[in-house]
Coordinates of C-alpha atoms in Angstrom, one line a residue:
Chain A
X1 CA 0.0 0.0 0.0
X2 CA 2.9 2.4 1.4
X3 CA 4.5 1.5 -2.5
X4 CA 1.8 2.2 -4.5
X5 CA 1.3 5.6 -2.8
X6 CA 5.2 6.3 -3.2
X7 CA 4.6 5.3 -6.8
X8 CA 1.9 7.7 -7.0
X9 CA 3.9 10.5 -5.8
X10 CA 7.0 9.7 -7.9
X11 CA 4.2 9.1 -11.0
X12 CA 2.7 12.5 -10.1
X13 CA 2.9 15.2 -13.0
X14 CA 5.0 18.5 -12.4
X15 CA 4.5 22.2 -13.4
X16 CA 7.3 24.4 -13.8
X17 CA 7.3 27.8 -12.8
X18 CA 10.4 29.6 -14.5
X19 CA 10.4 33.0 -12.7
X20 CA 9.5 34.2 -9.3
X21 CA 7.1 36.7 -10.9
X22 CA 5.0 33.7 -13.0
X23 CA 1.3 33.7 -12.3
X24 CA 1.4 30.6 -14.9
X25 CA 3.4 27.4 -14.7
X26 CA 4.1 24.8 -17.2
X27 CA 3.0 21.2 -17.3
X28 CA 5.8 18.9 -18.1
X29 CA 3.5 16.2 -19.0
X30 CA -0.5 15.7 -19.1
X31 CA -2.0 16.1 -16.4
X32 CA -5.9 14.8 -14.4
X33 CA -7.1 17.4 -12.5
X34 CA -5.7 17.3 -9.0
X35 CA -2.7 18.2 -7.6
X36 CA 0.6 18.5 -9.5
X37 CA 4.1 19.1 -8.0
X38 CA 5.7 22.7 -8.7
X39 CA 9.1 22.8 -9.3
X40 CA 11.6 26.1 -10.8
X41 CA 11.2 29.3 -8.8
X42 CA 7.9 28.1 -6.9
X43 CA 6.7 29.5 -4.0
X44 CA 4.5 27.0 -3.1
X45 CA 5.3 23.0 -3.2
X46 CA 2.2 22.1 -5.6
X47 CA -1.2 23.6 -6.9
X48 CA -4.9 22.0 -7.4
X49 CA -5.1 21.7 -11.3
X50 CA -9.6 21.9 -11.3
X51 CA -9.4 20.0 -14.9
X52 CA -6.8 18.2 -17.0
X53 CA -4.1 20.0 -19.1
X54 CA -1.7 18.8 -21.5
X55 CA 1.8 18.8 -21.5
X56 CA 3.7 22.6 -22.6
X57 CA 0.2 24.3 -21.8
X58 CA -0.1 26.4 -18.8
X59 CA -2.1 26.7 -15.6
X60 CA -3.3 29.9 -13.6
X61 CA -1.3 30.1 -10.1
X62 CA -3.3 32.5 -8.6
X63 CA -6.3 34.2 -9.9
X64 CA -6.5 36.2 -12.2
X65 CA -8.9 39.2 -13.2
X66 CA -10.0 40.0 -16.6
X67 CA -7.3 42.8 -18.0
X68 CA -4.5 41.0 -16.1
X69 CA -1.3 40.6 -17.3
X70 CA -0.2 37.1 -17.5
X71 CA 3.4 36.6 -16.8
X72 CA 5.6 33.8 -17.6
X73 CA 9.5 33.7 -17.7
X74 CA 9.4 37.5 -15.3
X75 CA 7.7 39.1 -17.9
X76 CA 3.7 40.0 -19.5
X77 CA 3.3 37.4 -22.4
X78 CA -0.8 38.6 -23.0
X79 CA -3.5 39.4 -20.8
X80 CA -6.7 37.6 -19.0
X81 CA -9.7 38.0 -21.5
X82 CA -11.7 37.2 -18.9
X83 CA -11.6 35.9 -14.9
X84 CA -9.5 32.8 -14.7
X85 CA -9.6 31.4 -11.3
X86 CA -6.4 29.6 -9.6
X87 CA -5.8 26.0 -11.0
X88 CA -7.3 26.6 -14.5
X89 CA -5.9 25.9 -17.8
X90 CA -4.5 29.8 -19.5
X91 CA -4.6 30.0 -23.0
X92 CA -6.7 30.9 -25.9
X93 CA -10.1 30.9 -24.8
X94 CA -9.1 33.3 -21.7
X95 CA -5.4 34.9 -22.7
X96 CA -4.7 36.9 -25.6
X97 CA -1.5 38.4 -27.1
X98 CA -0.9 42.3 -26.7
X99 CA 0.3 42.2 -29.9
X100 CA -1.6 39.5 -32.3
X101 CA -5.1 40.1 -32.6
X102 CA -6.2 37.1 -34.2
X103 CA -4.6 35.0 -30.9
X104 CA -8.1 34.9 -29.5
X105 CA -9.8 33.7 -32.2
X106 CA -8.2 30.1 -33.3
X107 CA -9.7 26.6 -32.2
X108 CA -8.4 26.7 -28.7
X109 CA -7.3 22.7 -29.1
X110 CA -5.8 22.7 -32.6
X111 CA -4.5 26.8 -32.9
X112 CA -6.3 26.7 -36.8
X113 CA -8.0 29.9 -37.9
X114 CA -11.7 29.0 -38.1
X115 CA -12.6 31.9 -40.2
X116 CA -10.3 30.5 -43.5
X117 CA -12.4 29.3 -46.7
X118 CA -11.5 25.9 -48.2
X119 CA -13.8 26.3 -51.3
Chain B
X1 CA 34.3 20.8 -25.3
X2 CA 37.9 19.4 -26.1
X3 CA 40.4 22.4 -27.1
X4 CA 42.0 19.8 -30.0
X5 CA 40.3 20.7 -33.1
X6 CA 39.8 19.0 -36.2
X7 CA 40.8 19.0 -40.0
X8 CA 38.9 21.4 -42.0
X9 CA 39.2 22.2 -45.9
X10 CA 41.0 25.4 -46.8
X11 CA 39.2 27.3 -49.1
X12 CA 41.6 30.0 -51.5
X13 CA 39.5 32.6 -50.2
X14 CA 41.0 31.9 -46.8
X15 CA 37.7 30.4 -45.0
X16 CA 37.7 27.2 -43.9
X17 CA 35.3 24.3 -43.9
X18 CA 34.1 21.1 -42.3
X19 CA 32.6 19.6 -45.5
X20 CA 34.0 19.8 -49.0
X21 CA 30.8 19.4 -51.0
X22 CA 29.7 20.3 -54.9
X23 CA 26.7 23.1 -54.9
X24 CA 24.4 22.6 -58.1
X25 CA 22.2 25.8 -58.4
X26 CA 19.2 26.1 -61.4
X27 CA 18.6 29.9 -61.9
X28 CA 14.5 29.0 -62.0
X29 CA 11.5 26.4 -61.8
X30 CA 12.6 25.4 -65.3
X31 CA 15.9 23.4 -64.6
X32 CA 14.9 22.6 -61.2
X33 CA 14.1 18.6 -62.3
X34 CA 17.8 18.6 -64.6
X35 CA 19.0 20.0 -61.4
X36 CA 18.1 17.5 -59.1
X37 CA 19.0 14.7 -61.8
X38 CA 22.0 16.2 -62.3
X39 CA 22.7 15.3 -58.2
X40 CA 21.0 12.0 -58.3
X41 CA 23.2 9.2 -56.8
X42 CA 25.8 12.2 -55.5
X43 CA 25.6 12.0 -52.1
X44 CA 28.3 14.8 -52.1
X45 CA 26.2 17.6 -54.5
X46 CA 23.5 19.4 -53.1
X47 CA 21.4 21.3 -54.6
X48 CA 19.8 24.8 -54.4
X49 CA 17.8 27.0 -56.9
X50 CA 15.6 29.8 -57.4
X51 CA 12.1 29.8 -59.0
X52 CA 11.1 32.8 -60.5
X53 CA 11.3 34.0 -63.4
X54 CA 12.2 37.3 -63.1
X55 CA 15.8 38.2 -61.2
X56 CA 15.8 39.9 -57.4
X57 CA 18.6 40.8 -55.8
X58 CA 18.4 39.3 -52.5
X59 CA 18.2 35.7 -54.0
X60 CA 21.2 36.3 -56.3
X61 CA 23.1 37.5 -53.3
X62 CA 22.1 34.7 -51.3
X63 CA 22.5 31.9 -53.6
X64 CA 26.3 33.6 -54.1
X65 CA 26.6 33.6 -50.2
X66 CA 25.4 29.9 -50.3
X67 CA 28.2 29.2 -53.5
X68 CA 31.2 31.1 -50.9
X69 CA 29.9 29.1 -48.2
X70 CA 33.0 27.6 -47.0
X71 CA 31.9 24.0 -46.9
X72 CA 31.0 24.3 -50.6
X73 CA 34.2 22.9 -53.0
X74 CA 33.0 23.7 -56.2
X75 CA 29.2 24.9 -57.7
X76 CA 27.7 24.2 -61.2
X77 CA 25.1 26.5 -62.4
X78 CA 22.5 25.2 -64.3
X79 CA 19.5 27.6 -66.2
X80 CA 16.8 26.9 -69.1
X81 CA 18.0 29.8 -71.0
X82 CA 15.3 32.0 -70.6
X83 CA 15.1 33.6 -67.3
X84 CA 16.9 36.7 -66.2
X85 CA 19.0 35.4 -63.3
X86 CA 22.3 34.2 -65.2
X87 CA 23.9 30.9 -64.0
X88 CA 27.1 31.7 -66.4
X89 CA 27.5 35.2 -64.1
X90 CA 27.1 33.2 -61.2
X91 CA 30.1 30.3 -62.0
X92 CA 32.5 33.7 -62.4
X93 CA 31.7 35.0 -59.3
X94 CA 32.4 31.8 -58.0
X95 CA 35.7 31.5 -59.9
X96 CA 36.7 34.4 -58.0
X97 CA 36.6 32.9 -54.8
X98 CA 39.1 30.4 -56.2
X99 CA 36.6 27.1 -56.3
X100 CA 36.1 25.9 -59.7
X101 CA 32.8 26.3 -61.6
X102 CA 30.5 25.5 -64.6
X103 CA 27.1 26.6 -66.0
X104 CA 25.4 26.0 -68.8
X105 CA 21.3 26.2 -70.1
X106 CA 19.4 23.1 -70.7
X107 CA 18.2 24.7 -74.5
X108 CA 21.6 25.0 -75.6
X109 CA 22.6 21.4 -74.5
X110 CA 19.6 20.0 -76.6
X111 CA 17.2 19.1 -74.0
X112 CA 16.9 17.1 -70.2
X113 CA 19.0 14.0 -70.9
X114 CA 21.9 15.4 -72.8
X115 CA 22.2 18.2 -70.4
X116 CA 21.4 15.4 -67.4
X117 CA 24.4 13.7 -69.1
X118 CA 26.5 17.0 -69.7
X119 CA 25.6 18.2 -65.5
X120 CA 26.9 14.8 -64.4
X121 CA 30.0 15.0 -66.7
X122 CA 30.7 18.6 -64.8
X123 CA 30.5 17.1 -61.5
X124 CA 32.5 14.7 -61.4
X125 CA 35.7 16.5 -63.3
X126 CA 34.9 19.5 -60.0
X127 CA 34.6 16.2 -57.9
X128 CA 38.3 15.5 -58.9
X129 CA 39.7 19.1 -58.7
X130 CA 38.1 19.4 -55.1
X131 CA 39.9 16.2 -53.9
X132 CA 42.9 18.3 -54.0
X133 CA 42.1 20.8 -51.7
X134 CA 44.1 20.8 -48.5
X135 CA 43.2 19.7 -45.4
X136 CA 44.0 22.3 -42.4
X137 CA 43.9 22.4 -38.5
X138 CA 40.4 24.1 -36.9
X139 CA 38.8 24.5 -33.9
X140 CA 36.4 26.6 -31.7
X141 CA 37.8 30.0 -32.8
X142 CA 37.1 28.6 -36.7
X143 CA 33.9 27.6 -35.7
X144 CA 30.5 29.5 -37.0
X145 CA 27.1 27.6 -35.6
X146 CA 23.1 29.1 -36.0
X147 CA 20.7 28.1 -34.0
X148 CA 16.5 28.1 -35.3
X149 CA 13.8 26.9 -34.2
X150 CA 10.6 25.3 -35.1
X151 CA 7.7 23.1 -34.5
X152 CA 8.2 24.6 -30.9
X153 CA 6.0 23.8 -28.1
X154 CA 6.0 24.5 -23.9
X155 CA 9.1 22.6 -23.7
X156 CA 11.1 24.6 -26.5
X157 CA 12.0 27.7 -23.9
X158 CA 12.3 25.6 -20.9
X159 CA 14.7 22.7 -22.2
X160 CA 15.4 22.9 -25.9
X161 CA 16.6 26.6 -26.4
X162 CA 18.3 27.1 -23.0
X163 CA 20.4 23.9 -23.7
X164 CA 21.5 26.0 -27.2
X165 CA 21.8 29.1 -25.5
X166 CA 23.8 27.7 -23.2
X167 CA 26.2 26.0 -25.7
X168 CA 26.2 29.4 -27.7
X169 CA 27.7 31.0 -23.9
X170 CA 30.8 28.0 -24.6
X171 CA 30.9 28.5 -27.9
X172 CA 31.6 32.4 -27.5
X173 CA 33.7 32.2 -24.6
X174 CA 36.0 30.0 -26.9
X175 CA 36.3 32.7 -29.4
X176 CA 33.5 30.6 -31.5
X177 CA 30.9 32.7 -33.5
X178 CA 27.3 32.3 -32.8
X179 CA 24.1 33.3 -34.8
X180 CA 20.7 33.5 -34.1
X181 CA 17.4 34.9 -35.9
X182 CA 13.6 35.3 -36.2
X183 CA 13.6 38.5 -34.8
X184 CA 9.9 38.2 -35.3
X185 CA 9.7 35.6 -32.7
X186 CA 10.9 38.4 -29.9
X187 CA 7.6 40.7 -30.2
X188 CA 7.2 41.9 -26.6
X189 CA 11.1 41.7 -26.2
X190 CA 12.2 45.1 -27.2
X191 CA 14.1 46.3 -24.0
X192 CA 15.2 42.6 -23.2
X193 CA 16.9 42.3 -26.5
X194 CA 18.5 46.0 -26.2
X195 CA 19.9 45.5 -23.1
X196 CA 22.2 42.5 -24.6
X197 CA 24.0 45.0 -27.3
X198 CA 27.6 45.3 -26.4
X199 CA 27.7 49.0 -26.9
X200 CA 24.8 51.3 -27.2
X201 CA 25.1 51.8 -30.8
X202 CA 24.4 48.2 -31.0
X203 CA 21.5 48.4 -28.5
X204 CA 20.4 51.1 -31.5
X205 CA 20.6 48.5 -34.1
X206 CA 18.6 46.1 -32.1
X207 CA 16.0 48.3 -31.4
X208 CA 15.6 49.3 -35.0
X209 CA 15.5 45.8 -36.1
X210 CA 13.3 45.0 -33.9
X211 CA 11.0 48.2 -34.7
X212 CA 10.9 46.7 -38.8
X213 CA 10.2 43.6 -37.1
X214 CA 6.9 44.9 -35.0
X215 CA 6.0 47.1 -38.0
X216 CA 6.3 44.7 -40.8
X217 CA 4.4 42.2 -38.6
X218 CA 1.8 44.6 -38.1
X219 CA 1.3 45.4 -42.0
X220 CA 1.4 41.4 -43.1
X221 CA -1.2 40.9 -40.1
X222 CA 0.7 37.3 -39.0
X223 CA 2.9 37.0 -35.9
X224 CA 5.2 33.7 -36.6
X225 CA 2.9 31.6 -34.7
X226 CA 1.4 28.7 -36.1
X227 CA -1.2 25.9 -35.2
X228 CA 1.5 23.4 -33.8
X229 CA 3.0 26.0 -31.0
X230 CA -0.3 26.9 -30.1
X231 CA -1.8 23.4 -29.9
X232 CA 1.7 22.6 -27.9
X233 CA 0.9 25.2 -25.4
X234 CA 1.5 28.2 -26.4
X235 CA -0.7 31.0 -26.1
X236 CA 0.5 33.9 -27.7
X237 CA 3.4 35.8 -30.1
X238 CA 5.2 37.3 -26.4
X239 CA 5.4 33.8 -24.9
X240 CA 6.7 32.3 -27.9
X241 CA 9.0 35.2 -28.3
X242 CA 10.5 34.8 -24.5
X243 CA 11.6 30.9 -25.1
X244 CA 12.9 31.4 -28.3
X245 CA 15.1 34.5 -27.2
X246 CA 16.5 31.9 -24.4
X247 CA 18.7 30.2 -27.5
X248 CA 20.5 33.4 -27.7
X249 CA 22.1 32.4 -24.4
X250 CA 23.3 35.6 -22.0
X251 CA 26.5 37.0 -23.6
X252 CA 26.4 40.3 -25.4
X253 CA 25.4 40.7 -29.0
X254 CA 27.9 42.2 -31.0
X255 CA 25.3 43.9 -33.7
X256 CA 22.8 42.7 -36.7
X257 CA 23.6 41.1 -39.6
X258 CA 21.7 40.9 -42.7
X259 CA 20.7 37.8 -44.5
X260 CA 24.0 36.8 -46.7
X261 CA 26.8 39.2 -44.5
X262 CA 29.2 37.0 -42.5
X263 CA 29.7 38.5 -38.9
X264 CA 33.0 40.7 -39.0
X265 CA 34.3 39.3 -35.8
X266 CA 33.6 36.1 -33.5
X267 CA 30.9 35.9 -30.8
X268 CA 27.0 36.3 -30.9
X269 CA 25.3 38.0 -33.8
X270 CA 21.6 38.7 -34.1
X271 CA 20.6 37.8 -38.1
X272 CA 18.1 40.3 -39.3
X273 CA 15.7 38.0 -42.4
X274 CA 12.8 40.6 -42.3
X275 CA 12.4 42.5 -45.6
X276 CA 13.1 46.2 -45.6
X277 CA 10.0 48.6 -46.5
X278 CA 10.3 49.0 -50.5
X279 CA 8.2 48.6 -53.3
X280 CA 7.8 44.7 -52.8
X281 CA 5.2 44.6 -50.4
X282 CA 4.5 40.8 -50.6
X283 CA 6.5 37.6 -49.0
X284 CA 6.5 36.3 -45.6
X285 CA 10.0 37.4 -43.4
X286 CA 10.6 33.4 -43.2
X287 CA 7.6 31.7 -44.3
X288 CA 8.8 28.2 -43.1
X289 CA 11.6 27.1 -40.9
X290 CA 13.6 26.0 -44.0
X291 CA 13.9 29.4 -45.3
X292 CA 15.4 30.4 -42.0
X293 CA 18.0 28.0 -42.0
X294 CA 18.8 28.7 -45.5
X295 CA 20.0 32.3 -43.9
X296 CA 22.1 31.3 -41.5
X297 CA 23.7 29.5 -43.5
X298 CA 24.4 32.3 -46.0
X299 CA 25.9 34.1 -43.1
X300 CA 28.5 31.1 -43.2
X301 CA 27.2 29.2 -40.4
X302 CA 29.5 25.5 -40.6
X303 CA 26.3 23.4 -38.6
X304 CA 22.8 24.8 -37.7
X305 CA 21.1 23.8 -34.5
X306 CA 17.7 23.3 -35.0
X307 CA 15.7 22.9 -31.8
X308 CA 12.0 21.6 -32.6
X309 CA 9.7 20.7 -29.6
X310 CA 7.1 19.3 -31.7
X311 CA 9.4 17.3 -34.0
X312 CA 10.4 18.1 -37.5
X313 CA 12.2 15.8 -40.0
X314 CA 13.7 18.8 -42.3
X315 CA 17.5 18.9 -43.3
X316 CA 19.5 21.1 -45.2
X317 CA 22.0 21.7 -47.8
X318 CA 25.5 23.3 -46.9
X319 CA 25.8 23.0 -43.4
X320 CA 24.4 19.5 -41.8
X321 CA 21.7 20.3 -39.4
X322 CA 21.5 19.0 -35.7
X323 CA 17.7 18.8 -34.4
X324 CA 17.5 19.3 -30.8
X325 CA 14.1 19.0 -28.7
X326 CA 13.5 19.3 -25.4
X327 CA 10.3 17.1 -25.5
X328 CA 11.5 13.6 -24.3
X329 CA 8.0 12.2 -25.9
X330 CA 9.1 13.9 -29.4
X331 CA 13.0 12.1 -29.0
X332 CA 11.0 8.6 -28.3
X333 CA 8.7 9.1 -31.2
X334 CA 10.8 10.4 -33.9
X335 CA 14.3 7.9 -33.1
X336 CA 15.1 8.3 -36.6
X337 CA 15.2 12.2 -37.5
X338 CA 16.3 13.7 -33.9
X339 CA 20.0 14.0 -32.5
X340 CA 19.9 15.4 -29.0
X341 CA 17.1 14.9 -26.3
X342 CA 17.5 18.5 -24.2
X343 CA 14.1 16.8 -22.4
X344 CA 17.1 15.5 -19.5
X345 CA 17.2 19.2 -18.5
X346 CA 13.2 18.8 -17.2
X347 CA 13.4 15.7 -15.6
X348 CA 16.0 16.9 -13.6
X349 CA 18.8 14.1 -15.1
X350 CA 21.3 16.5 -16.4
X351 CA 21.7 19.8 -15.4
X352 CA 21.6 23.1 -18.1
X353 CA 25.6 23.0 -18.0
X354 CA 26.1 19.2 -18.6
X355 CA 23.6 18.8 -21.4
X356 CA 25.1 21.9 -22.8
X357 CA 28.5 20.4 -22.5
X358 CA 27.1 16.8 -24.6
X359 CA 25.5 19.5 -26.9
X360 CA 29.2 20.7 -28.0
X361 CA 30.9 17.3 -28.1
X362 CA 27.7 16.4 -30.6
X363 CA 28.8 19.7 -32.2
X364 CA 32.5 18.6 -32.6
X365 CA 31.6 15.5 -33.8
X366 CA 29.8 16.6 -36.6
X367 CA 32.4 19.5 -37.3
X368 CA 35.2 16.0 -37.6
X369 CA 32.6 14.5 -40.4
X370 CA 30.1 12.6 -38.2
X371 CA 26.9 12.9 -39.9
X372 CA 23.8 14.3 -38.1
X373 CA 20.4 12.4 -38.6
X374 CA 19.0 14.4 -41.1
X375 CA 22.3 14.4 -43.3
X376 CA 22.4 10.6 -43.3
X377 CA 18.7 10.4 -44.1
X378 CA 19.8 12.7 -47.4
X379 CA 17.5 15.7 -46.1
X380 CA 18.7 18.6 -48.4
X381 CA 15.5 21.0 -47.8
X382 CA 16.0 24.6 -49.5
X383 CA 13.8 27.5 -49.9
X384 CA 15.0 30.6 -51.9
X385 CA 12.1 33.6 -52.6
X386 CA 12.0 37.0 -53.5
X387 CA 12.7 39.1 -51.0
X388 CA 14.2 42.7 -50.5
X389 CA 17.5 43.7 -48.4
X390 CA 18.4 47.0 -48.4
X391 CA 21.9 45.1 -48.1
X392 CA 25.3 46.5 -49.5
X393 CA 27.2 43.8 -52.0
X394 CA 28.9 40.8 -50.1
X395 CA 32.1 42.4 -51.6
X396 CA 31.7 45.6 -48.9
X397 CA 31.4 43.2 -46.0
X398 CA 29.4 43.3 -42.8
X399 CA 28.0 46.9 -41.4
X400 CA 28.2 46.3 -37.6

């Protein structure tokens, strides 16, 4: 029993936060919702994910208001399009670029542009 | 990173190279098919070419920069006879240099097979003639390596391009020469990238590439984003931007090159590929990850690091290319096409410095001959377009 929980622990996903400053952190491999194991420059041990995220996408580490900057690596990489509450997956549907409009309006799962004719 | 060295191939122009190789360029669409013939079976020709029609600077000077490149021996130019670009003004620039060279057009050799046979004919007397070329001592100092980056995903900035811009830290603190690009993948980065310029005046040519970069991106409406990055976890143009900036390692640039100018002196250079504002409003800065590399090279980069999250099984001509990801997943699902796993760095196996450290014994390897994945699998990808530089000739030399 004692081995199958150690298991789970060592079996458990991780996030990486890369700066101090990151409301976001980095799954390094899909992920259940639950709790995942925050390594880099993480003030806490481990966060509540409150549904499943994929490996290289991103979840909120506090929460965020709409307008908010998100910040990843020390510095803003987009804003909040909306609330995002701590433990939720950021990225298209609630995160767009400061620079790229059309960021926030691609299939959030496969990043196509919806809006392109095929005929 | 052993001090040693290696043999290289001395070039009359004084460069030196770590392949000695036969360049076969068609001057458009036209002779592209004779062209590719005319390599067939030839593992040492590669081949490059341009298709239009009607001439453009910028791929004249580029396919020249590709012809000097100084793992290139010899170069046969090869047109249909009637397109503007000249492939007979192309073999005497390259005579200059001191490699030998050849062109002819297909309608003057009386159609595909004869000038198939005529191509081949070419080759292998240049194949001969390069044989002779001596062999001399090289090592770091000698040593010109780009970095790009593609397919990237949520690992690329945290394993994948840190591993590079680590290496590029060695590479420069052994007198090496590194060169990055896609200045449009460092939107959001403006006072991050000025603050690396060695002097201010290079901090001024950072910020004004980097302005032409914002403004062009602006005008074309596309940020060099793509499905796969976002799909892979990225969100937007800023994050993107802030892991592929992290191959640049932390030493100082020395100032921006433009596509085709060799750096003037060893260390980091930033390569600018975005078209200046003219009259050709039309083209993509890189429009796919081969047209990049195609760049660095023509800045005389000897091997191109090519870090790719997702996976991608390009090559290229030239220079071999060494695909790095960072994605352990991507390593174990693509065995054939990719040469370094940097994914060690996330699972907390290796740290940044020792995988950085395998990175540049990889690197020597392949500067002694070793061929990379991509070279063995005969992956020769190219990508020339038209483009405008307001560049001076290659004969006046770098700006910075």
């Amino acid at each position: 029993m004692n081995d199958e929980i150690a298991l789970r622990v060592v079996m458990m996903t991780e996030g990486f936060q890369i700066d101090i400053a990151d409301n976001v952190a980095t799954l390094l491999g899909d992920a259940e919702a639950g709790m995942v194991r925050l390594r880099g420059q993480s003030a806490v041990q481990e966060i509540r994910l409150t549904q499943p995220i994929k490996t290289g996408h991103k979840v909120a580490l506090c929460t965020l208001e709409s307008g908010a900057a998100i910040v990843k690596y020390g510095v803003v990489i987009g804003e909040a399009t909306r609330s995002i509450g701590v433990g939720e997956w950021v990225h298209l549907h609630n995160c767009r670029s400061r620079y790229d409009a059309q960021s926030s309006t691609l299939n959030i799962e496969t990043g196509t542009r919806e809006e392109t004719p095929y005929v | 990173m052993s001090e040693l060295g290696w043999q290289g191939y001395e070039r009359q122009d004084g460069r030196k190279g770590i392949r000695n190789l036969l360049l076969v360029i068609y001057t458009v669409q036209c002779a592209e098919f004779v062209a590719h013939e005319v390599a067939r079976g030839e593992p040492d020709a590669h081949v490059i070419g341009f298709p239009g029609c009607y001439d453009n600077a910028y791929a004249i000077r580029l396919m020249l920069a590709l012809a000097w490149h100084p793992n290139v021996g010899g170069v046969l130019a090869i047109g249909l006879g009637c397109e503007y670009t000249q492939p007979a003004r192309i073999a005497e620039a390259v005579r200059e240099s001191g490699r030998p060279a050849a062109a002819f057009f297909i309608q003057d050799r009386g159609g595909t097979s004869s000038s198939i046979a005529v191509g081949k004919d070419m080759l292998a007397s240049m194949r001969r003639s390069i044989a002779e070329v001596p062999r001399v001592a090289m090592n770091w100092s000698d040593l010109v390596v780009g970095c790009e980056c593609g397919g990237s995903d949520g690992t690329s900035g945290l394993a994948g391009n840190p591993v590079v811009g680590r290496f590029f830290d060695h590479l420069v603190d052994r007198c090496g020469t590194a060169i990055f690009e896609e200045i449009v993948e460092m939107i959001g980065l403006r006072e991050v990238l000025a603050a690396r310029g060695r002097t201010p005046a290079v901090a001024a040519q950072l910020e004004a590439a980097y302005d032409k970069a914002e403004r062009y991106c602006r005008s074309v409406r596309q940020y060099s984003i793509s499905p796969g990055n976002f799909a892979g976890g990225l969100t937007t143009i800023e994050e993107k931007s802030m892991g592929a900036f992290s191959k640049s390692g932390s030493r100082a640039i020395e100032g921006v090159i433009r596509v085709a100018e060799p750096p003037s002196a060893p260390g980091l250079w930033l390569l600018d590929s975005v078209p200046d504002e003219s009259f050709m409003q039309f083209g993509y800065t890189n429009p796919n990850d081969t047209e990049g590399i195609m760049d660095l090279i023509s800045a005389g980069a000897h091997i191109v690091l090519f870090v790719t999250g997702r996976g991608s099984v390009i090559g290229s001509p030239i220079a071999p290319l060494i695909k790095i990801t960072g994605n352990s997943g991507t390593f174990k699902r693509m065995p054939d096409d990719i040469d370094f796993n940097a994914g060690c760095v996330l699972d907390g196996s290796k740290t940044l410095d020792d995988a950085a450290a395998a990175l540049g014994e990889l690197v020597e390897d392949v500067a002694r001959g070793a061929m990379t994945k991509p070279e063995a699998l005969g992956h020769r990808e190219y990508f020339i377009m038209y483009k405008h530089q307001d560049t001076p000739s290659l004969a006046e030399g770098c700006r910075a």
